[in-house]
Amino acid sequence: MKRPGLTVLASGRGSNFRAILDAIEAGTLTARVDRLISDQQDAAALSLAAERGVPAEYIAWPRGGRQDFEAAVTQRVEEAGSALIVLAGFMRLLSADFVDRFAGRVLNIHPSLLPAFKGLDAPGQAVAYGVKVSGCTVHLVTADMDAGPILAQVAVPVLEGDTGERLAARILVQEHRLYPATIAAYLAEREARHD
Ligand code: GRF
């Protein structure tokens, strides 16, 4: 049977993308990465894709218009027949048209226990608020930012003297386990439903 394909979107360093590739290599995630797409020309995720032999592409996010970016991604996803679009540190908001077209097929990971601390620098927000527990969430993407149905969460304690950076680093360790495992479980569930 053909492995389900993933199109991964990343804007930055790509450590979650790396964790996904490692899980595929280790055999804990039965999938293939069809393509890595970045909206940032200098994203480390693009070099990582090149190192790991994954087709990769920079697609510009034009000022004032995301239609061209989304049209290009749609074409790539449909051409490859990707089962899922995986956002891995993708720092842009996708339109309702785009997420509706791929409803139930776009996943994101966020470094907080949603619905708390949406948006940028969630670990910094958690430390500033003074919560004692934060964590990370894998969820389906809808048109509202960080608000789609939750697939999985892991809690991470906030320690005395934590800064946003220190908490973010401990959350990231958990992200690297949670994201590939949740993608694997979600694909298995879809397969069982014959989606
Ligand atoms: C992660 O903390 C993820 O939760 C958030 O952006 C960060 C991306 O990190 N959405 P990386 O690029 O995967 O290293």
mmCIF file with all atom_site columns, N, CA, C and O in Angstrom, residues 2-3 12 14 16 21 27 44 57 65 70-71 82 91 94 124 130 143 147 153 156 162 166-167 173-175 177 187:
data_model
loop_
_atom_site.group_PDB
_atom_site.id
_atom_site.type_symbol
_atom_site.label_atom_id
_atom_site.label_alt_id
_atom_site.label_comp_id
_atom_site.label_asym_id
_atom_site.label_entity_id
_atom_site.label_seq_id
_atom_site.pdbx_PDB_ins_code
_atom_site.Cartn_x
_atom_site.Cartn_y
_atom_site.Cartn_z
_atom_site.occupancy
_atom_site.B_iso_or_equiv
_atom_site.pdbx_formal_charge
_atom_site.auth_seq_id
_atom_site.auth_comp_id
_atom_site.auth_asym_id
_atom_site.auth_atom_id
_atom_site.pdbx_PDB_model_num
ATOM 1   N N  . LYS A 1 2   ? 0.439   2.267  -0.734 1.00 0.00 ? 2   LYS A N  1
ATOM 2   C CA . LYS A 1 2   ? 1.198   3.515  -0.810 1.00 0.00 ? 2   LYS A CA 1
ATOM 3   C C  . LYS A 1 2   ? 1.125   4.236  0.535  1.00 0.00 ? 2   LYS A C  1
ATOM 4   O O  . LYS A 1 2   ? 0.059   4.313  1.147  1.00 0.00 ? 2   LYS A O  1
ATOM 5   N N  . ARG A 1 3   ? 2.262   4.759  0.979  1.00 0.00 ? 3   ARG A N  1
ATOM 6   C CA . ARG A 1 3   ? 2.261   5.504  2.237  1.00 0.00 ? 3   ARG A CA 1
ATOM 7   C C  . ARG A 1 3   ? 1.540   6.829  2.059  1.00 0.00 ? 3   ARG A C  1
ATOM 8   O O  . ARG A 1 3   ? 1.718   7.494  1.043  1.00 0.00 ? 3   ARG A O  1
ATOM 9   N N  . GLY A 1 12  ? 10.506  28.452 9.648  1.00 0.00 ? 12  GLY A N  1
ATOM 10  C CA . GLY A 1 12  ? 11.723  28.725 10.411 1.00 0.00 ? 12  GLY A CA 1
ATOM 11  C C  . GLY A 1 12  ? 12.704  27.586 10.499 1.00 0.00 ? 12  GLY A C  1
ATOM 12  O O  . GLY A 1 12  ? 13.033  26.935 9.514  1.00 0.00 ? 12  GLY A O  1
ATOM 13  N N  . GLY A 1 14  ? 12.607  24.554 11.722 1.00 0.00 ? 14  GLY A N  1
ATOM 14  C CA . GLY A 1 14  ? 12.192  23.240 11.226 1.00 0.00 ? 14  GLY A CA 1
ATOM 15  C C  . GLY A 1 14  ? 12.497  22.074 12.139 1.00 0.00 ? 14  GLY A C  1
ATOM 16  O O  . GLY A 1 14  ? 12.629  20.938 11.678 1.00 0.00 ? 14  GLY A O  1
ATOM 17  N N  . ASN A 1 16  ? 10.460  20.632 14.266 1.00 0.00 ? 16  ASN A N  1
ATOM 18  C CA . ASN A 1 16  ? 9.341   19.684 14.211 1.00 0.00 ? 16  ASN A CA 1
ATOM 19  C C  . ASN A 1 16  ? 9.339   18.907 12.893 1.00 0.00 ? 16  ASN A C  1
ATOM 20  O O  . ASN A 1 16  ? 9.006   17.721 12.863 1.00 0.00 ? 16  ASN A O  1
ATOM 21  N N  . LEU A 1 21  ? 10.556  13.722 10.083 1.00 0.00 ? 21  LEU A N  1
ATOM 22  C CA . LEU A 1 21  ? 11.436  12.919 9.219  1.00 0.00 ? 21  LEU A CA 1
ATOM 23  C C  . LEU A 1 21  ? 12.079  11.785 10.011 1.00 0.00 ? 21  LEU A C  1
ATOM 24  O O  . LEU A 1 21  ? 12.178  10.650 9.533  1.00 0.00 ? 21  LEU A O  1
ATOM 25  N N  . GLY A 1 27  ? 10.444  4.415  11.560 1.00 0.00 ? 27  GLY A N  1
ATOM 26  C CA . GLY A 1 27  ? 9.338   3.483  11.331 1.00 0.00 ? 27  GLY A CA 1
ATOM 27  C C  . GLY A 1 27  ? 8.170   3.663  12.302 1.00 0.00 ? 27  GLY A C  1
ATOM 28  O O  . GLY A 1 27  ? 7.235   2.860  12.301 1.00 0.00 ? 27  GLY A O  1
ATOM 29  N N  . ALA A 1 44  ? 15.735  27.604 7.776  1.00 0.00 ? 44  ALA A N  1
ATOM 30  C CA . ALA A 1 44  ? 16.595  26.434 7.987  1.00 0.00 ? 44  ALA A CA 1
ATOM 31  C C  . ALA A 1 44  ? 15.874  25.160 7.543  1.00 0.00 ? 44  ALA A C  1
ATOM 32  O O  . ALA A 1 44  ? 16.518  24.184 7.133  1.00 0.00 ? 44  ALA A O  1
ATOM 33  N N  . GLU A 1 57  ? 10.693  23.786 -1.504 1.00 0.00 ? 57  GLU A N  1
ATOM 34  C CA . GLU A 1 57  ? 10.423  24.945 -2.339 1.00 0.00 ? 57  GLU A CA 1
ATOM 35  C C  . GLU A 1 57  ? 10.102  26.156 -1.481 1.00 0.00 ? 57  GLU A C  1
ATOM 36  O O  . GLU A 1 57  ? 9.374   26.066 -0.492 1.00 0.00 ? 57  GLU A O  1
ATOM 37  N N  . GLY A 1 65  ? -1.456  39.833 -0.103 1.00 0.00 ? 65  GLY A N  1
ATOM 38  C CA . GLY A 1 65  ? -2.275  38.849 -0.804 1.00 0.00 ? 65  GLY A CA 1
ATOM 39  C C  . GLY A 1 65  ? -1.736  37.450 -0.631 1.00 0.00 ? 65  GLY A C  1
ATOM 40  O O  . GLY A 1 65  ? -0.601  37.177 -0.989 1.00 0.00 ? 65  GLY A O  1
ATOM 41  N N  . GLU A 1 70  ? -1.433  30.428 -1.604 1.00 0.00 ? 70  GLU A N  1
ATOM 42  C CA . GLU A 1 70  ? -2.355  29.320 -1.349 1.00 0.00 ? 70  GLU A CA 1
ATOM 43  C C  . GLU A 1 70  ? -2.666  28.542 -2.631 1.00 0.00 ? 70  GLU A C  1
ATOM 44  O O  . GLU A 1 70  ? -2.800  27.315 -2.597 1.00 0.00 ? 70  GLU A O  1
ATOM 45  N N  . ALA A 1 71  ? -2.751  29.260 -3.752 1.00 0.00 ? 71  ALA A N  1
ATOM 46  C CA . ALA A 1 71  ? -3.026  28.575 -5.024 1.00 0.00 ? 71  ALA A CA 1
ATOM 47  C C  . ALA A 1 71  ? -1.862  27.648 -5.369 1.00 0.00 ? 71  ALA A C  1
ATOM 48  O O  . ALA A 1 71  ? -2.066  26.502 -5.810 1.00 0.00 ? 71  ALA A O  1
ATOM 49  N N  . SER A 1 82  ? -1.198  14.521 -1.564 1.00 0.00 ? 82  SER A N  1
ATOM 50  C CA . SER A 1 82  ? -0.899  14.452 -0.128 1.00 0.00 ? 82  SER A CA 1
ATOM 51  C C  . SER A 1 82  ? -2.174  14.231 0.676  1.00 0.00 ? 82  SER A C  1
ATOM 52  O O  . SER A 1 82  ? -3.210  14.851 0.407  1.00 0.00 ? 82  SER A O  1
ATOM 53  N N  . MET A 1 91  ? 4.299   30.463 10.149 1.00 0.00 ? 91  MET A N  1
ATOM 54  C CA . MET A 1 91  ? 3.914   31.666 10.881 1.00 0.00 ? 91  MET A CA 1
ATOM 55  C C  . MET A 1 91  ? 2.918   32.555 10.129 1.00 0.00 ? 91  MET A C  1
ATOM 56  O O  . MET A 1 91  ? 2.948   33.774 10.277 1.00 0.00 ? 91  MET A O  1
ATOM 57  N N  . LEU A 1 94  ? -3.754  31.038 7.297  1.00 0.00 ? 94  LEU A N  1
ATOM 58  C CA . LEU A 1 94  ? -4.328  30.585 6.022  1.00 0.00 ? 94  LEU A CA 1
ATOM 59  C C  . LEU A 1 94  ? -5.789  31.026 5.943  1.00 0.00 ? 94  LEU A C  1
ATOM 60  O O  . LEU A 1 94  ? -6.474  31.146 6.965  1.00 0.00 ? 94  LEU A O  1
ATOM 61  N N  . GLY A 1 124 ? 6.129   32.525 26.517 1.00 0.00 ? 124 GLY A N  1
ATOM 62  C CA . GLY A 1 124 ? 6.325   33.814 27.193 1.00 0.00 ? 124 GLY A CA 1
ATOM 63  C C  . GLY A 1 124 ? 5.027   34.287 27.833 1.00 0.00 ? 124 GLY A C  1
ATOM 64  O O  . GLY A 1 124 ? 5.014   34.792 28.967 1.00 0.00 ? 124 GLY A O  1
ATOM 65  N N  . GLY A 1 130 ? 1.740   33.512 34.802 1.00 0.00 ? 130 GLY A N  1
ATOM 66  C CA . GLY A 1 130 ? 1.998   32.836 36.072 1.00 0.00 ? 130 GLY A CA 1
ATOM 67  C C  . GLY A 1 130 ? 1.339   31.481 36.217 1.00 0.00 ? 130 GLY A C  1
ATOM 68  O O  . GLY A 1 130 ? 1.217   30.968 37.333 1.00 0.00 ? 130 GLY A O  1
ATOM 69  N N  . ALA A 1 143 ? -10.365 28.331 10.176 1.00 0.00 ? 143 ALA A N  1
ATOM 70  C CA . ALA A 1 143 ? -10.062 29.710 9.786  1.00 0.00 ? 143 ALA A CA 1
ATOM 71  C C  . ALA A 1 143 ? -9.690  30.576 10.993 1.00 0.00 ? 143 ALA A C  1
ATOM 72  O O  . ALA A 1 143 ? -9.027  31.601 10.837 1.00 0.00 ? 143 ALA A O  1
ATOM 73  N N  . ALA A 1 147 ? -7.527  27.616 16.912 1.00 0.00 ? 147 ALA A N  1
ATOM 74  C CA . ALA A 1 147 ? -8.836  27.351 17.520 1.00 0.00 ? 147 ALA A CA 1
ATOM 75  C C  . ALA A 1 147 ? -9.518  26.083 17.017 1.00 0.00 ? 147 ALA A C  1
ATOM 76  O O  . ALA A 1 147 ? -10.616 25.771 17.448 1.00 0.00 ? 147 ALA A O  1
ATOM 77  N N  . GLN A 1 153 ? -2.726  16.633 23.400 1.00 0.00 ? 153 GLN A N  1
ATOM 78  C CA . GLN A 1 153 ? -2.016  17.626 24.217 1.00 0.00 ? 153 GLN A CA 1
ATOM 79  C C  . GLN A 1 153 ? -1.060  16.929 25.166 1.00 0.00 ? 153 GLN A C  1
ATOM 80  O O  . GLN A 1 153 ? -1.324  15.804 25.596 1.00 0.00 ? 153 GLN A O  1
ATOM 81  N N  . VAL A 1 156 ? 3.290   20.382 30.367 1.00 0.00 ? 156 VAL A N  1
ATOM 82  C CA . VAL A 1 156 ? 4.686   20.615 30.784 1.00 0.00 ? 156 VAL A CA 1
ATOM 83  C C  . VAL A 1 156 ? 4.637   21.578 31.969 1.00 0.00 ? 156 VAL A C  1
ATOM 84  O O  . VAL A 1 156 ? 4.052   22.663 31.851 1.00 0.00 ? 156 VAL A O  1
ATOM 85  N N  . ASP A 1 162 ? 11.440  30.147 35.556 1.00 0.00 ? 162 ASP A N  1
ATOM 86  C CA . ASP A 1 162 ? 11.365  29.944 34.099 1.00 0.00 ? 162 ASP A CA 1
ATOM 87  C C  . ASP A 1 162 ? 11.296  31.284 33.368 1.00 0.00 ? 162 ASP A C  1
ATOM 88  O O  . ASP A 1 162 ? 10.634  32.219 33.819 1.00 0.00 ? 162 ASP A O  1
ATOM 89  N N  . ARG A 1 166 ? 13.186  29.327 28.340 1.00 0.00 ? 166 ARG A N  1
ATOM 90  C CA . ARG A 1 166 ? 13.448  28.041 29.010 1.00 0.00 ? 166 ARG A CA 1
ATOM 91  C C  . ARG A 1 166 ? 12.237  27.128 28.933 1.00 0.00 ? 166 ARG A C  1
ATOM 92  O O  . ARG A 1 166 ? 12.358  25.925 28.681 1.00 0.00 ? 166 ARG A O  1
ATOM 93  N N  . LEU A 1 167 ? 11.073  27.719 29.156 1.00 0.00 ? 167 LEU A N  1
ATOM 94  C CA . LEU A 1 167 ? 9.842   26.916 29.054 1.00 0.00 ? 167 LEU A CA 1
ATOM 95  C C  . LEU A 1 167 ? 9.657   26.418 27.614 1.00 0.00 ? 167 LEU A C  1
ATOM 96  O O  . LEU A 1 167 ? 9.332   25.241 27.382 1.00 0.00 ? 167 LEU A O  1
ATOM 97  N N  . VAL A 1 173 ? 10.766  19.826 23.394 1.00 0.00 ? 173 VAL A N  1
ATOM 98  C CA . VAL A 1 173 ? 11.135  18.405 23.520 1.00 0.00 ? 173 VAL A CA 1
ATOM 99  C C  . VAL A 1 173 ? 9.866   17.545 23.418 1.00 0.00 ? 173 VAL A C  1
ATOM 100 O O  . VAL A 1 173 ? 9.845   16.502 22.747 1.00 0.00 ? 173 VAL A O  1
ATOM 101 N N  . GLN A 1 174 ? 8.819   18.003 24.064 1.00 0.00 ? 174 GLN A N  1
ATOM 102 C CA . GLN A 1 174 ? 7.547   17.256 24.029 1.00 0.00 ? 174 GLN A CA 1
ATOM 103 C C  . GLN A 1 174 ? 6.879   17.359 22.660 1.00 0.00 ? 174 GLN A C  1
ATOM 104 O O  . GLN A 1 174 ? 6.258   16.407 22.196 1.00 0.00 ? 174 GLN A O  1
ATOM 105 N N  . GLU A 1 175 ? 7.005   18.530 22.021 1.00 0.00 ? 175 GLU A N  1
ATOM 106 C CA . GLU A 1 175 ? 6.427   18.695 20.675 1.00 0.00 ? 175 GLU A CA 1
ATOM 107 C C  . GLU A 1 175 ? 6.986   17.640 19.727 1.00 0.00 ? 175 GLU A C  1
ATOM 108 O O  . GLU A 1 175 ? 6.261   17.066 18.917 1.00 0.00 ? 175 GLU A O  1
ATOM 109 N N  . ARG A 1 177 ? 7.950   14.739 20.262 1.00 0.00 ? 177 ARG A N  1
ATOM 110 C CA . ARG A 1 177 ? 7.362   13.402 20.447 1.00 0.00 ? 177 ARG A CA 1
ATOM 111 C C  . ARG A 1 177 ? 5.887   13.415 20.035 1.00 0.00 ? 177 ARG A C  1
ATOM 112 O O  . ARG A 1 177 ? 5.400   12.494 19.385 1.00 0.00 ? 177 ARG A O  1
ATOM 113 N N  . LEU A 1 187 ? -3.597  9.521  10.976 1.00 0.00 ? 187 LEU A N  1
ATOM 114 C CA . LEU A 1 187 ? -3.602  8.807  9.691  1.00 0.00 ? 187 LEU A CA 1
ATOM 115 C C  . LEU A 1 187 ? -4.227  7.426  9.850  1.00 0.00 ? 187 LEU A C  1
ATOM 116 O O  . LEU A 1 187 ? -4.997  6.976  8.994  1.00 0.00 ? 187 LEU A O  1
#
